[in-house]
Short mmCIF file of C-alpha atoms in Angstrom, two decimals:
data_model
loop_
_atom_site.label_atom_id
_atom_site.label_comp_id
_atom_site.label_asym_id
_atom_site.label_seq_id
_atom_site.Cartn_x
_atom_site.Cartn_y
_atom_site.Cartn_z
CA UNK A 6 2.60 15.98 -3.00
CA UNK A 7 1.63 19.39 -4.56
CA UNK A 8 0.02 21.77 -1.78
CA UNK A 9 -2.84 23.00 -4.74
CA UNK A 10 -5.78 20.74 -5.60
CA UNK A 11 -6.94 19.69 -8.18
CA UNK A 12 -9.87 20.92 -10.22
CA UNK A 13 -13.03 18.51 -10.93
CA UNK A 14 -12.73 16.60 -14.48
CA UNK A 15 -16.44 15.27 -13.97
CA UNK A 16 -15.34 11.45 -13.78
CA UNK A 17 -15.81 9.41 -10.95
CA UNK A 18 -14.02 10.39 -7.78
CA UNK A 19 -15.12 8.54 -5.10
CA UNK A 20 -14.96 10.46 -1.64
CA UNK A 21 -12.35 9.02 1.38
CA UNK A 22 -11.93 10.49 4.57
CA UNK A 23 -9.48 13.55 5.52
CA UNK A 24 -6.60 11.67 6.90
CA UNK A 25 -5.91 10.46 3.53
CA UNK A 26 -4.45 13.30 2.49
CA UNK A 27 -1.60 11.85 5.29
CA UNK A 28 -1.87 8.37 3.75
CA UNK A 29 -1.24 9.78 0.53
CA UNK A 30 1.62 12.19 1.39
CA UNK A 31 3.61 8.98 2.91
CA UNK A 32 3.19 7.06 -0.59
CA UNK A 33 4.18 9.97 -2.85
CA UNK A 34 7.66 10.58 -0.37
CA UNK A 35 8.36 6.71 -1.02
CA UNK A 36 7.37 6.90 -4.51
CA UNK A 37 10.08 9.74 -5.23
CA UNK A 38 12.54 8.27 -3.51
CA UNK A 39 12.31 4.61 -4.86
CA UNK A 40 12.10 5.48 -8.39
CA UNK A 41 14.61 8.37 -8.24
CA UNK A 42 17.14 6.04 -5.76
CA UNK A 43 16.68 3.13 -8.30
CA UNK A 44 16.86 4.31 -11.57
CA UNK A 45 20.15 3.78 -12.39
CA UNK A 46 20.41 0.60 -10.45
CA UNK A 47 17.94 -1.09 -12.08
CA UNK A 48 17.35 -1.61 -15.58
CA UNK A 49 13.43 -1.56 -15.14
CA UNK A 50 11.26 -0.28 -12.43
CA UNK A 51 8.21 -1.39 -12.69
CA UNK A 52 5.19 -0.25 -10.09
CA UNK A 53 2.46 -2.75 -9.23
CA UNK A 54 -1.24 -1.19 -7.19
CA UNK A 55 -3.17 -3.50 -6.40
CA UNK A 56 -6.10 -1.23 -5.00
CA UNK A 57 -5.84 1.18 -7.98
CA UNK A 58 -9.52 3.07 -7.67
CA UNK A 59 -10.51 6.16 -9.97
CA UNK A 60 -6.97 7.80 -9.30
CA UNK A 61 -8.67 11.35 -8.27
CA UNK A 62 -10.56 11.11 -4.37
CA UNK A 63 -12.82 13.66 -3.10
CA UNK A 64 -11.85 14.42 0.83
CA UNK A 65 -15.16 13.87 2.06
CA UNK A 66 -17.72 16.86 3.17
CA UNK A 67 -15.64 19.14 0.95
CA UNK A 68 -14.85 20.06 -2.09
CA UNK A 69 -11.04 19.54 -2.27
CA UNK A 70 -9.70 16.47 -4.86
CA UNK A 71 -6.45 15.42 -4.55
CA UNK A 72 -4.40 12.47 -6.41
CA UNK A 73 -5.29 8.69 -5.54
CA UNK A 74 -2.22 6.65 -5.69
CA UNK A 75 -2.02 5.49 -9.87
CA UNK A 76 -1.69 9.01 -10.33
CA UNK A 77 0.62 9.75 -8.13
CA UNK A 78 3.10 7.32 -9.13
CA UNK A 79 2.46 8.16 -12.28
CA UNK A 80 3.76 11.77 -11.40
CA UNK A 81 7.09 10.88 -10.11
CA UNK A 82 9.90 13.15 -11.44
CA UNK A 83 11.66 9.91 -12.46
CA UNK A 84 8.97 8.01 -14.18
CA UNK A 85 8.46 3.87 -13.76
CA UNK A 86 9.00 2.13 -16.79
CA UNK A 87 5.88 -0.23 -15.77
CA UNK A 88 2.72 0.62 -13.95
CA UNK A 89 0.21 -2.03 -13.43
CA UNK A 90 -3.33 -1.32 -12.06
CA UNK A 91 -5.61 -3.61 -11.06
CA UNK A 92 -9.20 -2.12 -9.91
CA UNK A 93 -12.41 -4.71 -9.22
CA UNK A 94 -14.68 -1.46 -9.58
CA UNK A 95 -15.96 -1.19 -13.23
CA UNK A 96 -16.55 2.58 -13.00
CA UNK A 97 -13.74 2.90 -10.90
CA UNK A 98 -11.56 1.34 -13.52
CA UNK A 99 -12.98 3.11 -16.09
CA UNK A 100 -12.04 6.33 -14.86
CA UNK A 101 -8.90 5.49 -13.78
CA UNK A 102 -8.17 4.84 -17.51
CA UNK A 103 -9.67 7.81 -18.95
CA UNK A 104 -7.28 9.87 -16.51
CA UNK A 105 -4.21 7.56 -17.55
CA UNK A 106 -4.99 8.22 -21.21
CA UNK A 107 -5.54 12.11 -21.01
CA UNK A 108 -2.80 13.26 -18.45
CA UNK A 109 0.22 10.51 -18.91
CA UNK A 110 -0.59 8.84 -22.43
CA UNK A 111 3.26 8.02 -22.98
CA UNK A 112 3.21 5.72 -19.94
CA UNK A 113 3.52 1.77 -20.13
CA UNK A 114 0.52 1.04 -18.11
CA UNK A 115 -1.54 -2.08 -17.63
CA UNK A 116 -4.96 -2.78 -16.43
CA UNK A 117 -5.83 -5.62 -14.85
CA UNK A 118 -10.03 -5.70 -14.01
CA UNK A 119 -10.91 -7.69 -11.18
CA UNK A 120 -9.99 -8.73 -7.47
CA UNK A 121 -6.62 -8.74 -6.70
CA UNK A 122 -7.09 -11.78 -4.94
CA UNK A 123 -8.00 -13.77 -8.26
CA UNK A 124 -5.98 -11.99 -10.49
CA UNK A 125 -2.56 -12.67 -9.10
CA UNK A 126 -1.17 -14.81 -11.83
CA UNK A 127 -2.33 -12.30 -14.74
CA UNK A 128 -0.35 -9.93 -12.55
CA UNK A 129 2.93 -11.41 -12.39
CA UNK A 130 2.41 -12.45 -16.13
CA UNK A 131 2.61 -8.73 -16.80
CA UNK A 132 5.78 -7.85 -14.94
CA UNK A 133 8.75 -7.81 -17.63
CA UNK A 134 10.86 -10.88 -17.15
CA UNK A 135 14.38 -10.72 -14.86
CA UNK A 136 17.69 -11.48 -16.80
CA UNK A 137 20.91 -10.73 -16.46
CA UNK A 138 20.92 -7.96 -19.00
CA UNK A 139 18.00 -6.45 -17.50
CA UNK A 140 17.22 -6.67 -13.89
CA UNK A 141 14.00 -6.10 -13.17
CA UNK A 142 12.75 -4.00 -9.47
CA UNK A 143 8.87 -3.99 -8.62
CA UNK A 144 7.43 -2.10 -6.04
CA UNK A 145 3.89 -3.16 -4.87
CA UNK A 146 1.42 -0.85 -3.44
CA UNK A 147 -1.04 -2.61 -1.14
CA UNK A 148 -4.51 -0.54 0.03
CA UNK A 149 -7.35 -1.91 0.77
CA UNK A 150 -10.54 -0.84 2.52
CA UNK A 151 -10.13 -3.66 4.81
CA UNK A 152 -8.13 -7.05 6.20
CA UNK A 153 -9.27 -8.72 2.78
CA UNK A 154 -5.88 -9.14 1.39
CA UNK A 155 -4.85 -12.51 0.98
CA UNK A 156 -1.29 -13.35 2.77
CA UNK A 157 -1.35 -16.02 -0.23
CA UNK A 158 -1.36 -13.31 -2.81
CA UNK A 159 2.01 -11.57 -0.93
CA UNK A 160 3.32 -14.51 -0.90
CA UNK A 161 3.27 -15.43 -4.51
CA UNK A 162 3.95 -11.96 -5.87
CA UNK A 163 7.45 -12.31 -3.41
CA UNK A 164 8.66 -14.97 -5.42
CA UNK A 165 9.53 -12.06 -7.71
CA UNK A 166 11.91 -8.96 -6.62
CA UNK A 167 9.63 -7.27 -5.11
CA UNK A 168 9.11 -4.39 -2.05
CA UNK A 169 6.08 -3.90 -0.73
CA UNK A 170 4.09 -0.88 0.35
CA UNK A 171 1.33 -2.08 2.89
CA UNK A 172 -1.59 -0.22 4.57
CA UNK A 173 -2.86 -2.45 7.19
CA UNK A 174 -6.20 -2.40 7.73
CA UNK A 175 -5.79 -3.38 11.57
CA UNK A 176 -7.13 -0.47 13.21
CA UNK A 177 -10.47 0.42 11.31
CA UNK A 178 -11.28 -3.13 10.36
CA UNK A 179 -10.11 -5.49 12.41
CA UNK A 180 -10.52 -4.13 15.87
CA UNK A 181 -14.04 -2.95 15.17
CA UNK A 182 -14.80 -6.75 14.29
CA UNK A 183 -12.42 -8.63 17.22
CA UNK A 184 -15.17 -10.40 18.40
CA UNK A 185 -15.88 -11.63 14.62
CA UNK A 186 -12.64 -12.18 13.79
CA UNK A 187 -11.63 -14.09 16.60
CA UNK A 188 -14.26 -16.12 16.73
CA UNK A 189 -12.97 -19.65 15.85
CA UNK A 190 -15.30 -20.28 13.09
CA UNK A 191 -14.18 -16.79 11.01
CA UNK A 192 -11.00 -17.42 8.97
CA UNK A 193 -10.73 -14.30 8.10
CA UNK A 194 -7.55 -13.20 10.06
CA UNK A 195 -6.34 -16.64 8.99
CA UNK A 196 -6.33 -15.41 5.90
CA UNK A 197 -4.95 -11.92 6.16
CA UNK A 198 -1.76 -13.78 8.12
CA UNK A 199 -1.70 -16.82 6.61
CA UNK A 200 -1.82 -18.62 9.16
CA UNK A 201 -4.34 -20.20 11.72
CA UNK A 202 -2.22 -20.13 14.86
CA UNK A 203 -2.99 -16.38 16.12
CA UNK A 204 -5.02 -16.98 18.12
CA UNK A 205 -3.21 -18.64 20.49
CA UNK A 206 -0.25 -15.94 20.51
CA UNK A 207 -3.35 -13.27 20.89
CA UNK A 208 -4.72 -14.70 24.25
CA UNK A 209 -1.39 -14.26 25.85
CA UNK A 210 -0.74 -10.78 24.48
CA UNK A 211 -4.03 -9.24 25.50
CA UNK A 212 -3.25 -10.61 28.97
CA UNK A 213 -0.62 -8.19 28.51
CA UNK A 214 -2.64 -5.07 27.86
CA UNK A 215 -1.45 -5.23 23.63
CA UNK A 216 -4.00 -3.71 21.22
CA UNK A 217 -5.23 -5.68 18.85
CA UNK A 218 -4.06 -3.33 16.10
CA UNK A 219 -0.38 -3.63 17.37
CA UNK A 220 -0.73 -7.31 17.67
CA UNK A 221 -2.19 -8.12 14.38
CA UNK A 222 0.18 -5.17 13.07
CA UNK A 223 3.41 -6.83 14.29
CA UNK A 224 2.17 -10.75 13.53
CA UNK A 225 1.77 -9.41 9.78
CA UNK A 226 5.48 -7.75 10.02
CA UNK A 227 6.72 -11.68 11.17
CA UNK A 228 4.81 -13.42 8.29
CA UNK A 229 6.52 -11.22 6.04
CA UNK A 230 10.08 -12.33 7.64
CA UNK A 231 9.05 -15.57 6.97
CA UNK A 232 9.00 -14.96 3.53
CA UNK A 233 12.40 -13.34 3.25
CA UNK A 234 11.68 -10.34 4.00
CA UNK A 235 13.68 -8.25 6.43
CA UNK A 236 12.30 -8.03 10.02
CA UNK A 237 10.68 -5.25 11.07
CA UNK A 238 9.27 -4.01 14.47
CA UNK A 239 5.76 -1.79 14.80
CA UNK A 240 7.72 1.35 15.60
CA UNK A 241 9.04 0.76 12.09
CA UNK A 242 5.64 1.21 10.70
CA UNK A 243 3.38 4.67 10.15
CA UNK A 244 0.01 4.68 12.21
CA UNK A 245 -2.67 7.09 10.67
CA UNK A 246 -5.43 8.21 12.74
CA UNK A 247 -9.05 9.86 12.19
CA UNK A 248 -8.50 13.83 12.11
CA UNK A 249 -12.03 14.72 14.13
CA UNK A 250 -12.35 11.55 16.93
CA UNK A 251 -8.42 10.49 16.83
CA UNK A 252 -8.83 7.12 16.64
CA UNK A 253 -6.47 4.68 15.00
CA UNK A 254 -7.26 3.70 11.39
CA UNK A 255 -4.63 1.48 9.85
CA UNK A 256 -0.77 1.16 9.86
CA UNK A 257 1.60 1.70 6.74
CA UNK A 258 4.47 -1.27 6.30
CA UNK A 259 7.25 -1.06 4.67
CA UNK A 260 8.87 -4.40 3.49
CA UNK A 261 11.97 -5.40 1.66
CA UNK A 262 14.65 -7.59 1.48
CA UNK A 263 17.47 -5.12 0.76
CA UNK A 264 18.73 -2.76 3.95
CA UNK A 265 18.66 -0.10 0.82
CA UNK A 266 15.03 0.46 1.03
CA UNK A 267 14.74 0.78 4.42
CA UNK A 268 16.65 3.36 4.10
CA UNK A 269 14.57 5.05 1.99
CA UNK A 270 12.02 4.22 4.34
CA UNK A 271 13.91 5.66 7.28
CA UNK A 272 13.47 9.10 5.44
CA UNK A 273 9.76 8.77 4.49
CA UNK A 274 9.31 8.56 8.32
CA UNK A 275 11.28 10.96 9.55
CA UNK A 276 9.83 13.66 7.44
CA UNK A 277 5.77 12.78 7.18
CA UNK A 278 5.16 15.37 9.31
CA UNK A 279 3.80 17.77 6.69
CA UNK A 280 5.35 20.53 8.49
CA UNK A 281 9.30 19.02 7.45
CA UNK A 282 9.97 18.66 3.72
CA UNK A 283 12.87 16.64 1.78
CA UNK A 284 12.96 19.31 -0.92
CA UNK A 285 10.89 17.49 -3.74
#
């Protein structure tokens, strides 16, 4: 992502913390290297968010704006021949599209208004149909604020070809609310996993000194390899912490079913250090 930042257009541009300027450095390295690696191996690319916001954040307590994910996709050197963005926020939304319009107007984009959650079929409905004359790649970019993601959701959008993109909420959400979440009567987690049988595999791994965040982290990683997805172990996945008090915030997971975007992957990892560089 460009060093510079960008000037304020007077929309909305709701403020996130500092280490998202990290978060958001990770995503634009994948970005480039999926839609550059795959566009002559694919007939269509097409690029799902499902957390879109305004597409400009403010890095909170300053003045600095940098590029939300839409727009950064949007960016990419090699361009996706489908962007869908679905946003719950009405203002948010709103000027997410205004941006689209004024800065990438020759995009195919889609908005879809509305939780993710509920949306899912008018989702898929939007991403071009697979043939054999036109194979069709999707790459799914999942951020929200918190665990609220629906495993179900994953799990239908999968039955498409499909990599996902993940931010795990399991460090600023979940372990802040263990004792919610793991009360027996909150299905939250259920949800999140899709399943109801963590809890179980959780009292023998905090016998064992495992953080929550690395247990709920990992269970998410297995879900997704029961889906078809190829296995993946936490060291596999990016942890972001809090700049000023260091603490653990959320985990970025990569998932596919082809060794080629792990590769990819491999590469995003190896050089989010914003001191290394691939050249982009």
């Amino acid at each position: 992502m460009e060093s510079e930042y960008l000037s304020d257009d007077g929309l909305e541009t709701p403020e996130v913390g500092a280490w998202a300027e990290e978060k958001y450095r990770i995503v634009n390295l994948y970005d480039t290297l999926f839609s550059t690696g795959m566009k002559n191996k694919w007939e269509c690319r097409v690029y799902i968010d499902l957390y879109s916001g305004a597409g400009y954040s403010r890095i909170k307590g300053t003045k600095k704006i940098i590029r939300g994910s839409p727009m950064i996709a949007l960016n990419v050197a090699h361009p996706f021949d489908k962007y869908i963005f679905c946003e719950k926020d009405e203002s948010l939304m709103s000027a997410l599209k205004e941006r689209v319009a004024r800065d990438f107007p020759m995009r195919d984009v889609a908005f879809v208004w509305g939780d993710c959650n509920e949306n899912v079929s008018k989702i898929m409905s939007l991403i071009p149909p697979h043939s054999k004359d036109k194979k069709v790649l999707t790459l799914c970019f999942v951020d929200p604020f918190n665990i609220g993601i629906q495993f179900e959701i994953v799990k239908k959008l999968s039955s498409k070809i499909m990599d996902f993109l993940i931010v795990l909420a399991v460090g600023m959400d979940a372990t802040r609310n263990e004792a919610i979440y793991a009360d027996p009567g909150n299905s939250q987690i259920d949800r999140f996993l899709g399943n109801s049988t963590w809890r179980q595999r959780w009292s023998e791994q905090r016998l064992l000194k495992i953080p929550f965040r690395h247990f709920l982290a990992q269970e998410y990683a297995n879900q997704m390899a029961q889906i078809g997805y190829l296995p993946i172990s936490i060291d596999k996945m990016k942890e972001v912490k809090s700049d000023d008090k260091n603490l653990a915030l959320y985990h970025i997971a990569f998932f596919s079913k082809n060794k080629m975007g792990y590769s990819f992957w491999k590469d995003v990892l190896k050089y989010s250090d914003p001191q290394q560089t691939l050249g982009l």
